[in-house]
Amino acid sequence: MENFFNLVPLVVLIPLAGMLINLFAGKHLGERGVGIVGAGASALTFFVAVLLWIAQVNTGYKAAVVDMPLLADWITIPSANVTIPWAFRVDTLSVTMMLVVTGVGTLIHIYAIGYMHGDERFPRFFVYMNMFLLFMLILVTGNNFLMMFVGWEGVGLCSYLLIGFWFDKPKGVGWRNSDAARKAFIVNRVGDFGLVLGVLITFWTFGTLDFYHPGEEPIAHHAEAAEEPRLFVPPIPQEEKAHQPEGPLGVFNQAEVWLEEGGHKVDFGMVSLSFETTLTLITLLFLLGATGKSAQIPLFVWLPDAMAGPTPVSALIHAATMVTAGVYMMVRANVFYHAAELTSFVVAVIGATTALVAGFIAVGQWDIKRVLAYSTVSQLGFMVAAVGVGAYAAAMFHLVTHACFKALLFLGSGSVIHGMEHGHHHVTHGHPSHLDDDFDPQDMRFMGGLKERMPVTYWTYLFGTLALAGIIPFAGFWSKDEILLDSLKAGVNKGLLGGYIAFVLLLTAAAFTAFYMWRQVSLIFLGKPRHAAAAHAEESARVMTVPLIILAALSLLIGFINVPGGFPILDWILGKHQFTSFLEHSVTYAHAGTFNFLLATFAVLLALGAIYLARSVYSEPVLATLRRDPLEVDPRTQRGFALANAKLYWDEFYFTYIVYPYRNAAYWLAQEVDWRFWHDYVHNRLIRDPFNAATAVLTWRVDKGLIDRAFDGLGWLTRRVGQRLRTIQTGYVHMYALSVLFGALLVMFLILVPLIRDWLGL
Amino acid sequence: MGSSGVSIELYVLLSAVLFIMGTIGVLLRRNAILVFMSVELMLNAANLALVAFARQWAGGDGHLMVFFVMTVAAAEVAVGLALIVAIFRTKKSIDIDNLHLFKE
Amino acid sequence: MELTLFLIVGAIAIVSAAMMLISENAVYSALFLILNFACIAFLFLMLHAPFLAMVQITVYAGAIMVLFLFVIMLLGAERVVPGFQPRFRWFTPIVVVLALVFLVIASIAVINGEVDTTEPRKSQPYVRVVHVLDGAGTLDFYLGDQRVAQGLAFGQASEYLQWRDGEYQLTAVEAGQDPQGATPLLDQMIALEKGKSYSLTAVGRLGEAAPQLVTAAHTLDYSDQKDGLRAVVVNALPDRLRVDLRDMDTNETLVGALRYGETREFQLSKGVRSLALYPTGSQRTPIAELPEQELEANTLVLWVFAEQRQPDNSFRDVIVNLRADATTTFGSPTHIGRLLLSNYVLPFQLVGLLLLVAMIGAIVLTHEALGPRPRLVRRLANPPAVVSQTAPTEPSK
């Protein structure tokens, strides 16, 4: 089974192959061929990921490090003793990510075949999608921070390309597509700047970037609580955990060793920091990266605008996978975060605040995808907060479940948009004149009553909504409950302030989640069609609905992979926290949560209450005549809704205090400093003009006057000499023979000179 | 050994005389074939000197040299006569004074 | 006598060369050149170069000149070109002056040169070793530091090697042993002189008669003996104080009372002879025989009388019969051939290659398809008028 690990380069190579095929042959393959290649590459990769998972299970969850063929010595600088191999890490964490990325990715690829049907840049779309898979898999499989960074930047690039995929589309709601793409890219740069600094400091501190060197097992410097017996997953033998590997250590084990020893100093030239402080610095910088990539406060502003891209992109990149990279990265670095308490607090607060803020904003949005986008930000906040309170397994668990139901919701929204466009097309075909021009297929105000027109979409959407709202037994319940419980436990058991804050904020955010989701369901599907397009909307094709159904099933079932211990009956049937046990082999500080009946009941009731509230607000009669949101009309909630609708003026804040001042400064620098001072004065006046004067002298006096004359004279001389010399070359053989004889005689004479001298007595 | 009576010097002098006669032929005759034959005469004069010196030094190397000179002369004659034939075909003349194409 | 011959032949050579030069008819010229080549071939003979003389006649005067004649006749070019009508009037005097200068310089070189033309040099000595050392196995022989023979068995002689003259230490060791480390079986100083060939015969019996070296030397003489040959004998029988060598048919004593370790050289007439070895004074039973030997004229043989240990450890006296021609006759085909195939293999191959190239070249040059070509009209160099005179122009302000 260990041989299976050698397959891991395939998870990168297969998408690469798919990308290259579509890139070079996409035009000739046709939509069908391109779709098969793209989705097929994804499916094959998923198959490989499943094989790797099976191999993991059957080899006792031993992590494997596999070198990329040909790239084993990726970066080697012998003089600086730097070796960064292009090595893949197969452990439970990376396998989990691989399964999520490729599994959800495959379904979305299939869906995209239907969704992108008829698009003039169909092959390009799949090239980008496969490229995204390639980089995402590099990100999650890399065994060092640099590979992760390569993947990190690569997915950023793909995100940029895909958000701006319809760059030529006229401005709709919000930002123009190309501007949205640029916004995403630039905001991400801020985060990436933090990440790359963190990686550099990590390298400075540890001298390596490998998570663990090959053959190295994670060590933990204090044992977690006693393990409960497991049904399917064998327990980790205690002696194996205590085993201390020899030789150079990867960053995490080295960190453990130094933390254990204590008092380690890191020398930064001018300053010397204690190791703990350095870790705090590194983790804060990593957090900056994570806020960029995973759309957390303060850098979350790009994600809602990123919805300008095609819906499969939103589902795959901006909901299920890429935006979770930050969470993955922090879970991967759980050893650092576990040690850095200050950072953990910051992480928890940022995550929880983001969850609440985004949940609040989502309530006031009209665009179907924007609601989902803020929902994604909110859920990512849940995950980040989970990392902050030390619930790494819960974060990963929520990542997995969220990937399923959020992908489902996005694809469902895509299906709705598709149906609406279809209906609009149907309607305008007959009566092009009498319809308003400001129709927007994504605006929920034009929808309503789609339940009858699009039943499959409705039911699957409902599944996703319930999962997101955290209703038992849907997936979201299990993961959200675990996060809530873990944050509460972090507050109560460990006395962490961050735990309390996170718990309160997250609970509120959960209520908001349920509310805005039901609001959305009501606006889209319930009631009567409020627009002719909605009345003529049609269910999407099978290629789109089948992935929806599969994802709906997953949204229902995926939560059962991690039933908390103590849950009645189910924990006996399915085993306790299987997923956490699985992750524990690679995530050192993953720990299993228990089940708190009180909290679970309270959370579910809260969600149900929020749904009930939404139901009463968005009741059938209200929906029928909806022009403005009931909350907007109601004086009690008017101001709140306005704030939410205006996204808390977050973008405006950035524009006023960052973008415009920056732009003015840049303008001043460009106009005054660069152009007038530097260009006009320094360059033109001080450099160019004297230079021109000098070259004029050199040209006319020196070059033309002296050098040219000299060479002209030389040419003239050569010509004259040549003319004289030509007469010697008569072309007659006898002449040449005579000169040979003459020369021979001369040589003979010279040889005989001493002899003749003797002879003559000289 | 000393009984041969003819001094090597005489051979060498004869060789020199023949050589310069060959040279005169090369320089003064205009018939390409004659020029060629004069070259052969020069080669033979040189051969004579070589054999004489070989006799003097009691070594076989001089003989070998002569042997090789003969072989090279054979090759030279083959190519040279082929050239003359080819030139004659184009110019209908073997007067080497007519061969000054490069000058034109 | 020889001088007269030389003068006559040389005169013919000069006259024929002159005739070749002044003949208007190319055919006559060629015929005179053939005569000249014949003279040179005769001179080669006088210079003891029979092989070259042969080649000169067959290849030069024969093949090459036939080729010349063939081309002359083929082109019909007997008289197409006027004789001495140089293009420039000053040409002929210059050539004559230069020719005289050449002759003067050559005369100076020959008469006053450092070349010692009075007496032919003697060649370096030839040396070989003969192993008749009883009781010893195969031996290696060293002359000074260098090995002359390797793994020589009893009764065998090594090849002749040309060696520098001087004094050398000859050592014999068991085959394969290091000459520095092992105690030599034989260790003796010998002097090698120029113009001689040496057969160094290791004689004696291990343990009883001290091994010693018998040096049989003879001059490298080229003088022809039309029906005679020379023989060298060496007595290597430690037990026989004196031996006689007789012709069995005529009972003529060829060598008398040869002591142990002694060597002697004598003349023999050619023919088939049966030889027998007797103790001096005894007539009855020969101690060794050498029946029915065909002895060729102008050769040199070496007979070594030695006792050979039999498998049953008894001894039997034998005559070891060895040819002793150190060198082939100077200038003979054998001599040239041996040199060609030893020292001059590479030049020989190169010359062969050259001939091949010449052959191909001749074919290519005279090939019909490549035949009469249009006159070359292309200019091969730029005439001065073409050189551009464009002056640099000032850029407009």
PDB file of C-alpha atoms in Angstrom, chain A residues 14 312 406:
ATOM      1  CA  ILE A  14      -3.398  15.060 -14.236  1.00  0.00           C
ATOM      2  CA  PRO A 312     -19.170  27.432 -11.015  1.00  0.00           C
ATOM      3  CA  LYS A 406     -21.901  25.939  -0.047  1.00  0.00           C
TER       4      LYS A 406
END
